[in-house]
Short mmCIF file of C-alpha atoms and ligand atoms in Angstrom, two decimals:
data_model
loop_
_atom_site.label_atom_id
_atom_site.label_comp_id
_atom_site.label_asym_id
_atom_site.label_seq_id
_atom_site.Cartn_x
_atom_site.Cartn_y
_atom_site.Cartn_z
CA MET A 1007 24.56 4.07 -69.25
CA ARG A 1008 26.33 4.43 -65.57
CA ILE A 1009 29.19 5.82 -67.49
CA LYS A 1010 27.60 7.72 -69.53
CA ALA A 1011 25.55 9.22 -66.26
CA LEU A 1012 28.87 9.97 -64.46
CA LYS A 1013 30.50 11.11 -67.81
CA LYS A 1014 27.07 14.03 -68.14
CA SER A 1015 28.02 14.74 -64.61
CA CYS A 1016 31.35 15.85 -65.21
CA GLU A 1017 30.04 17.89 -68.47
CA THR A 1018 28.03 19.95 -65.85
CA ARG A 1019 29.97 20.76 -63.20
CA GLN A 1020 33.40 20.96 -65.81
CA LEU A 1021 35.15 18.48 -64.82
CA ASP A 1022 37.72 17.10 -66.92
CA ALA A 1023 37.78 13.27 -65.89
CA TYR A 1024 36.17 12.02 -62.33
CA LEU A 1025 38.73 9.49 -60.36
CA ILE A 1026 37.00 6.55 -58.38
CA THR A 1027 39.02 4.67 -55.38
CA ASP A 1028 36.00 3.14 -53.26
CA LEU A 1029 35.80 -0.53 -54.41
CA LYS A 1030 31.60 -0.62 -54.06
CA ASN A 1031 32.10 2.45 -56.44
CA ILE A 1032 34.57 0.76 -59.24
CA TYR A 1033 32.17 -2.65 -58.54
CA TYR A 1034 29.06 -0.04 -59.21
CA PHE A 1035 30.55 1.09 -62.45
CA THR A 1036 32.45 -2.24 -63.81
CA GLY A 1037 31.09 -5.03 -62.11
CA PHE A 1038 34.75 -6.19 -61.12
CA LEU A 1039 34.65 -6.95 -57.45
CA ASP A 1040 37.75 -7.13 -55.71
CA ILE A 1041 37.62 -9.06 -52.59
CA ALA A 1042 41.31 -8.90 -52.00
CA GLY A 1043 40.89 -5.00 -51.72
CA ALA A 1044 43.56 -4.93 -53.89
CA ALA A 1045 44.14 -0.91 -54.44
CA LEU A 1046 42.11 -0.26 -58.01
CA ARG A 1047 41.39 3.13 -59.43
CA LEU A 1048 38.90 3.56 -62.37
CA LEU A 1049 39.96 7.14 -64.35
CA VAL A 1050 36.22 7.78 -66.24
CA PRO A 1051 37.82 11.08 -68.29
CA ARG A 1052 34.98 13.38 -69.87
CA ASP A 1053 35.61 12.13 -73.14
CA GLY A 1054 37.18 9.25 -74.04
CA SER A 1055 37.87 5.68 -72.59
CA ALA A 1056 37.51 4.75 -68.83
CA THR A 1057 40.52 3.08 -67.77
CA LEU A 1058 40.62 0.71 -64.83
CA PHE A 1059 44.35 0.80 -63.15
CA VAL A 1060 45.22 -3.14 -60.70
CA PRO A 1061 48.03 -4.51 -59.63
CA PRO A 1062 49.34 -6.88 -61.53
CA LEU A 1063 48.39 -9.45 -59.25
CA SER A 1064 44.62 -8.41 -60.21
CA TYR A 1065 45.14 -8.10 -63.72
CA GLU A 1066 43.88 -11.24 -65.21
CA ALA A 1067 40.79 -11.04 -63.11
CA ALA A 1068 40.28 -7.41 -64.30
CA ARG A 1069 40.07 -8.72 -67.31
CA ALA A 1070 37.68 -11.32 -66.90
CA THR A 1071 35.02 -9.64 -65.15
CA ALA A 1072 35.26 -5.91 -65.75
CA GLY A 1073 32.77 -4.21 -68.11
CA ASN A 1074 33.09 -0.36 -69.73
CA CYS A 1075 36.21 -0.44 -69.45
CA LEU A 1076 39.82 -0.71 -70.47
CA VAL A 1077 42.45 -2.33 -67.55
CA GLU A 1078 46.00 -1.23 -67.55
CA ALA A 1079 48.48 -2.94 -65.23
CA VAL A 1080 50.33 -0.11 -63.13
CA PRO A 1081 54.22 -1.50 -63.97
CA LYS A 1082 55.96 -3.56 -61.30
CA GLY A 1083 57.32 -1.06 -59.12
CA VAL A 1084 55.73 1.64 -59.66
CA LYS A 1085 54.05 3.18 -57.22
CA PRO A 1086 49.84 3.18 -57.75
CA VAL A 1087 49.71 7.27 -56.81
CA THR A 1088 53.17 7.86 -58.84
CA HIS A 1089 51.58 6.49 -61.64
CA LEU A 1090 48.25 7.68 -61.20
CA CYS A 1091 50.31 10.99 -61.78
CA ARG A 1092 51.78 10.44 -64.68
CA GLU A 1093 48.50 9.34 -66.14
CA LEU A 1094 46.53 12.69 -65.21
CA THR A 1095 49.56 14.73 -66.38
CA ALA A 1096 50.22 12.69 -69.31
CA ARG A 1097 46.32 13.19 -70.73
CA HIS A 1098 46.04 16.69 -70.16
CA LEU A 1099 42.84 15.98 -67.37
CA ASP A 1100 43.41 19.27 -65.47
CA VAL A 1101 40.42 19.46 -63.13
CA VAL A 1102 39.52 16.02 -61.65
CA GLY A 1103 36.66 15.06 -59.16
CA PHE A 1104 37.40 12.25 -56.91
CA ASP A 1105 35.41 10.08 -54.86
CA ASP A 1106 37.70 9.45 -51.77
CA LEU A 1107 41.69 8.77 -51.37
CA PRO A 1108 43.67 8.26 -48.48
CA LEU A 1109 45.10 11.34 -47.16
CA ALA A 1110 48.45 10.47 -47.74
CA GLN A 1111 48.01 9.93 -51.72
CA TYR A 1112 45.66 12.86 -51.86
CA LEU A 1113 48.66 14.79 -50.12
CA GLN A 1114 50.65 13.34 -52.75
CA LEU A 1115 48.51 13.82 -55.74
CA THR A 1116 47.90 18.12 -54.54
CA ALA A 1117 51.72 18.71 -53.97
CA ASP A 1118 54.27 18.05 -56.48
CA GLY A 1119 52.75 15.32 -58.45
CA THR A 1120 50.42 16.69 -60.92
CA SER A 1121 49.38 19.43 -62.66
CA SER A 1122 45.89 18.85 -61.69
CA SER A 1123 43.39 19.91 -59.92
CA ILE A 1124 41.68 17.45 -57.37
CA ARG A 1125 38.30 17.97 -55.98
CA HIS A 1126 36.29 16.14 -53.24
CA TRP A 1127 32.58 15.47 -54.60
CA PRO A 1128 31.64 12.12 -53.54
CA ARG A 1129 27.99 13.17 -54.47
CA LEU A 1130 28.95 12.96 -57.97
CA VAL A 1131 28.35 9.17 -57.40
CA ALA A 1132 26.64 8.90 -54.47
CA ASP A 1133 23.60 11.13 -56.74
CA LEU A 1134 23.84 8.55 -59.30
CA ARG A 1135 24.07 5.19 -57.06
CA ARG A 1136 20.72 6.68 -55.35
CA VAL A 1137 18.24 5.55 -57.56
CA LYS A 1138 18.31 1.76 -58.73
CA ASP A 1139 17.92 0.21 -62.01
CA ALA A 1140 15.96 -2.54 -62.65
CA GLN A 1141 19.19 -4.32 -62.39
CA GLU A 1142 19.64 -3.40 -59.18
CA VAL A 1143 16.04 -3.79 -57.61
CA GLU A 1144 16.43 -7.33 -58.85
CA LEU A 1145 19.65 -8.48 -56.86
CA MET A 1146 18.29 -5.78 -53.56
CA LYS A 1147 14.84 -8.52 -54.32
CA GLN A 1148 17.22 -11.54 -53.67
CA ALA A 1149 19.31 -9.64 -51.04
CA ALA A 1150 15.83 -8.93 -49.10
CA ALA A 1151 14.45 -12.52 -49.53
CA LEU A 1152 17.63 -13.69 -48.04
CA THR A 1153 17.15 -11.37 -45.57
CA ASP A 1154 13.56 -12.79 -44.38
CA ALA A 1155 15.04 -15.81 -44.00
CA GLY A 1156 18.13 -14.58 -41.21
CA ALA A 1157 14.79 -13.05 -39.47
CA ARG A 1158 12.49 -15.66 -39.54
CA ALA A 1159 15.48 -18.09 -38.06
CA GLY A 1160 16.53 -15.44 -35.46
CA MET A 1161 12.16 -15.38 -34.24
CA GLU A 1162 12.41 -19.13 -33.87
CA TRP A 1163 15.80 -19.64 -32.30
CA VAL A 1164 15.28 -16.73 -29.39
CA ARG A 1165 14.33 -18.65 -26.63
CA ALA A 1166 15.15 -18.62 -23.18
CA GLY A 1167 18.42 -19.92 -22.08
CA VAL A 1168 19.86 -19.12 -25.53
CA ARG A 1169 22.45 -16.63 -25.90
CA GLU A 1170 22.76 -14.05 -27.90
CA TYR A 1171 25.17 -14.89 -29.99
CA GLU A 1172 23.30 -18.02 -30.25
CA VAL A 1173 20.99 -17.13 -31.98
CA ALA A 1174 22.95 -14.14 -34.56
CA ALA A 1175 25.28 -16.94 -35.36
CA GLU A 1176 21.92 -18.82 -36.79
CA ILE A 1177 20.92 -15.91 -38.37
CA GLU A 1178 24.08 -15.57 -40.55
CA TYR A 1179 23.15 -19.43 -41.08
CA ALA A 1180 20.33 -18.89 -42.71
CA MET A 1181 21.40 -16.42 -44.76
CA ARG A 1182 24.74 -18.17 -45.75
CA ARG A 1183 23.20 -21.43 -46.51
CA ARG A 1184 20.88 -19.97 -48.80
CA GLY A 1185 23.64 -18.07 -51.05
CA SER A 1186 24.12 -14.74 -48.74
CA GLU A 1187 27.58 -13.49 -49.29
CA GLY A 1188 28.16 -12.57 -45.47
CA ALA A 1189 26.40 -10.53 -43.15
CA ALA A 1190 25.66 -7.01 -44.14
CA PHE A 1191 26.87 -5.57 -40.89
CA GLU A 1192 27.37 -6.80 -37.56
CA THR A 1193 24.04 -8.66 -36.42
CA VAL A 1194 22.06 -7.20 -33.10
CA VAL A 1195 21.04 -9.65 -30.82
CA ALA A 1196 19.45 -7.22 -27.87
CA SER A 1197 18.25 -9.12 -25.27
CA GLY A 1198 16.32 -7.63 -21.90
CA PRO A 1199 18.02 -4.50 -20.57
CA ARG A 1200 20.92 -4.50 -23.95
CA SER A 1201 17.29 -4.13 -26.47
CA ALA A 1202 17.93 -0.26 -25.23
CA HIS A 1203 20.23 0.47 -26.98
CA PRO A 1204 20.14 0.76 -30.76
CA HIS A 1205 23.29 -0.76 -31.51
CA GLY A 1206 23.20 -3.83 -29.46
CA VAL A 1207 25.57 -6.47 -31.12
CA ALA A 1208 24.90 -9.81 -30.22
CA SER A 1209 26.93 -10.87 -26.67
CA ASP A 1210 27.04 -13.61 -24.76
CA ARG A 1211 24.25 -12.59 -22.46
CA VAL A 1212 21.93 -15.16 -21.65
CA ILE A 1213 18.15 -14.63 -23.05
CA MET A 1214 15.64 -14.63 -19.75
CA ARG A 1215 11.91 -14.63 -19.79
CA GLY A 1216 10.00 -11.14 -20.01
CA ASP A 1217 12.83 -10.20 -21.81
CA ALA A 1218 12.59 -8.31 -25.13
CA VAL A 1219 14.83 -9.11 -28.14
CA VAL A 1220 15.58 -6.59 -30.89
CA LEU A 1221 16.68 -8.51 -34.06
CA ASP A 1222 18.77 -6.31 -36.78
CA LEU A 1223 20.23 -7.77 -39.47
CA GLY A 1224 21.11 -8.21 -43.49
CA ALA A 1225 21.68 -10.65 -45.79
CA VAL A 1226 24.33 -9.56 -49.39
CA TYR A 1227 23.49 -10.58 -52.33
CA ARG A 1228 26.17 -9.62 -55.12
CA GLY A 1229 26.84 -6.75 -53.23
CA TYR A 1230 24.04 -5.73 -52.53
CA ARG A 1231 22.43 -5.24 -49.16
CA SER A 1232 19.84 -5.68 -47.16
CA ASP A 1233 18.40 -4.27 -43.29
CA ILE A 1234 15.57 -5.82 -41.61
CA THR A 1235 14.77 -4.91 -37.89
CA ARG A 1236 12.35 -7.33 -35.70
CA THR A 1237 11.58 -7.39 -32.36
CA VAL A 1238 10.02 -10.29 -29.93
CA PHE A 1239 9.18 -11.12 -26.61
CA VAL A 1240 10.36 -14.09 -24.39
CA GLY A 1241 6.72 -15.16 -23.12
CA GLU A 1242 4.11 -13.29 -22.98
CA PRO A 1243 5.14 -9.39 -23.13
CA SER A 1244 4.23 -7.36 -20.66
CA PRO A 1245 1.70 -5.16 -20.57
CA GLN A 1246 3.65 -1.82 -21.36
CA GLN A 1247 5.98 -4.08 -23.85
CA ALA A 1248 2.92 -4.92 -25.52
CA ALA A 1249 1.59 -1.43 -26.01
CA VAL A 1250 5.00 0.50 -27.11
CA LEU A 1251 5.73 -2.74 -29.60
CA GLN A 1252 1.84 -1.98 -31.09
CA VAL A 1253 2.67 2.26 -31.12
CA VAL A 1254 6.44 1.20 -33.01
CA MET A 1255 3.97 -0.93 -35.75
CA GLU A 1256 1.74 2.33 -35.96
CA ALA A 1257 4.73 4.72 -36.40
CA HIS A 1258 6.22 2.63 -38.98
CA ASP A 1259 2.87 1.76 -41.37
CA ASP A 1260 2.21 5.15 -40.58
CA ALA A 1261 5.65 6.40 -42.71
CA PHE A 1262 5.28 3.37 -44.67
CA HIS A 1263 2.45 4.20 -46.26
CA ALA A 1264 3.67 8.47 -46.49
CA MET A 1265 6.60 7.43 -48.77
CA ARG A 1266 6.50 7.95 -52.11
CA GLY A 1267 8.42 9.65 -55.08
CA GLY A 1268 8.66 13.84 -54.50
CA VAL A 1269 8.28 13.59 -50.60
CA GLU A 1270 10.24 14.96 -48.58
CA ALA A 1271 12.97 12.72 -46.32
CA ARG A 1272 12.01 14.52 -43.79
CA VAL A 1273 8.10 14.33 -44.05
CA VAL A 1274 8.08 10.83 -43.84
CA ASP A 1275 10.51 10.72 -40.70
CA GLU A 1276 7.97 13.50 -39.22
CA ARG A 1277 5.03 10.80 -39.69
CA ALA A 1278 6.29 8.39 -37.38
CA ARG A 1279 7.37 11.25 -35.27
CA ARG A 1280 4.26 12.61 -34.63
CA ILE A 1281 2.73 9.22 -33.91
CA PHE A 1282 5.06 8.50 -30.80
CA ALA A 1283 4.51 12.09 -29.77
CA ALA A 1284 0.82 11.17 -29.35
CA LYS A 1285 1.30 8.82 -26.83
CA GLY A 1286 4.10 11.17 -25.08
CA LEU A 1287 6.62 8.97 -25.84
CA ASP A 1288 9.16 10.78 -28.56
CA GLN A 1289 11.80 11.73 -26.18
CA TYR A 1290 12.53 8.28 -26.14
CA PHE A 1291 12.83 7.81 -30.09
CA ILE A 1292 17.05 8.69 -30.45
CA HIS A 1293 17.34 8.68 -33.95
CA GLY A 1294 16.54 9.53 -37.50
CA LEU A 1295 13.25 6.90 -39.45
CA GLY A 1296 15.77 6.04 -41.75
CA HIS A 1297 18.03 5.84 -44.67
CA GLY A 1298 19.16 4.14 -47.68
CA VAL A 1299 20.19 0.92 -48.59
CA GLY A 1300 22.09 -0.04 -51.48
CA LEU A 1301 26.24 -1.56 -52.16
CA ASP A 1302 26.61 0.20 -48.53
CA ILE A 1303 24.64 -0.79 -45.92
CA HIS A 1304 23.66 3.27 -44.89
CA GLU A 1305 23.62 5.60 -48.27
CA ALA A 1306 21.82 8.48 -49.59
CA PRO A 1307 18.98 9.29 -48.54
CA THR A 1308 18.78 10.06 -45.09
CA LEU A 1309 15.47 10.28 -43.70
CA SER A 1310 15.61 11.92 -40.42
CA PRO A 1311 14.29 15.32 -38.73
CA ASP A 1312 17.33 17.80 -40.38
CA SER A 1313 17.50 15.93 -44.10
CA VAL A 1314 17.72 17.88 -47.12
CA ASP A 1315 16.49 14.80 -49.09
CA VAL A 1316 13.59 14.54 -51.81
CA LEU A 1317 12.46 10.16 -52.02
CA ALA A 1318 12.31 9.45 -55.78
CA ALA A 1319 11.28 6.49 -57.60
CA GLY A 1320 14.06 3.60 -57.08
CA ASN A 1321 15.36 5.03 -54.27
CA VAL A 1322 15.90 1.71 -51.46
CA VAL A 1323 15.27 2.95 -47.63
CA THR A 1324 14.96 1.88 -44.58
CA ASP A 1325 11.98 2.64 -42.04
CA GLU A 1326 12.80 1.85 -38.78
CA PRO A 1327 11.39 3.24 -36.35
CA GLY A 1328 12.36 2.56 -32.10
CA LEU A 1329 11.54 3.39 -28.95
CA TYR A 1330 14.25 2.82 -26.44
CA LEU A 1331 13.27 3.04 -22.47
CA PRO A 1332 14.49 2.63 -19.19
CA GLY A 1333 15.12 -1.29 -19.35
CA PHE A 1334 13.56 -2.10 -22.73
CA GLY A 1335 13.44 -1.32 -26.17
CA VAL A 1336 11.82 -1.71 -29.57
CA ARG A 1337 12.19 -1.15 -33.40
CA ILE A 1338 10.82 -2.65 -36.50
CA GLU A 1339 12.39 -2.38 -39.92
CA ASP A 1340 11.83 -3.03 -43.17
CA THR A 1341 13.32 -2.35 -46.26
CA VAL A 1342 11.84 -0.25 -48.56
CA LEU A 1343 11.72 0.42 -52.77
CA ILE A 1344 10.32 3.73 -53.48
CA HIS A 1345 7.69 3.92 -56.59
CA ALA A 1346 6.38 7.47 -57.63
CA GLU A 1347 3.58 6.67 -56.05
CA SER A 1348 4.04 4.70 -53.32
CA GLY A 1349 6.28 2.17 -51.58
CA GLU A 1350 7.12 -1.26 -51.71
CA LYS A 1351 8.35 -2.74 -48.62
CA LEU A 1352 11.19 -5.63 -50.03
CA THR A 1353 11.64 -7.54 -46.58
CA ARG A 1354 8.08 -9.45 -45.66
CA THR A 1355 9.01 -11.34 -42.77
CA GLU A 1356 5.49 -10.83 -40.05
CA TYR A 1357 6.32 -8.79 -37.14
CA VAL A 1358 5.60 -11.00 -34.82
CA THR A 1359 5.79 -14.96 -34.11
CA GLY A 1360 3.12 -17.22 -33.82
MN1 MN B 346 18.87 0.02 -40.79
#
């Protein structure tokens, strides 16, 4: 089905073929995940079978797991890009779109290597990937459940005297031992003044009483990622901390309730921004509301003031408003599946401990 959809996109854009080198895109179309990061190329002609070209070492593994395509080993001693040039010429593929190529290979392909004209059109695949099918939704639910386990572990481990990296280790261990393939991105544990930075990965800082602690983490299940953020306070929060948490939760909920198919992504972002503006705090909301999630932790669509994306059923996006004040920050994030009439939270950890 996915290959068929790609061929249809090729037809619309009058491409003879599409060339895929991004390993996640290859996994998306064939189910073959090469953790060794081998140089793989999936060539999808508009007419005819897709072919996955693999180095000899990956041949048996690819034959065993890659679906929807033929598998061919690049002959020993032949550079993959040289081989590709020959294939494009031999198959008379004149206009070829591609997702990604190292610069050196691009130059070789465009210089004297082939008669084909090649065009960088990454959106062809990105547009397919942003709408998750039923099988993908199932995997993303699993990833979200593992992510919830990590978030709960993190919230339990935050206390005075513990270092940030210890909390990060407990988060990742909790996810890993339940079946996560790793961290979806570098785990954020940002305490005290560090919580005022949106991307404070865990440091050796000792967490202290009175700290705000931002935990931003995600699990991976069969390649699919999930994303959650919770902010906890060590001890009783100050009135200012409690008030900021309250308004961030309000912005998060308001944006969530605006999420559905057909809504402009910037309008959803605007909902959160308005809540902050009403309290005179919008200058402290220094990033977009969210982003698409799937095989990549950041993918289409984007939820921000200048986004031109429109949400559609099957999108999976984050809802992550935050306020970064002098001294401390608060962010709350969930991963949300978009339906025609509503959003559905895939991550479900309670906002606060206790
Ligand atoms: Mn995120």
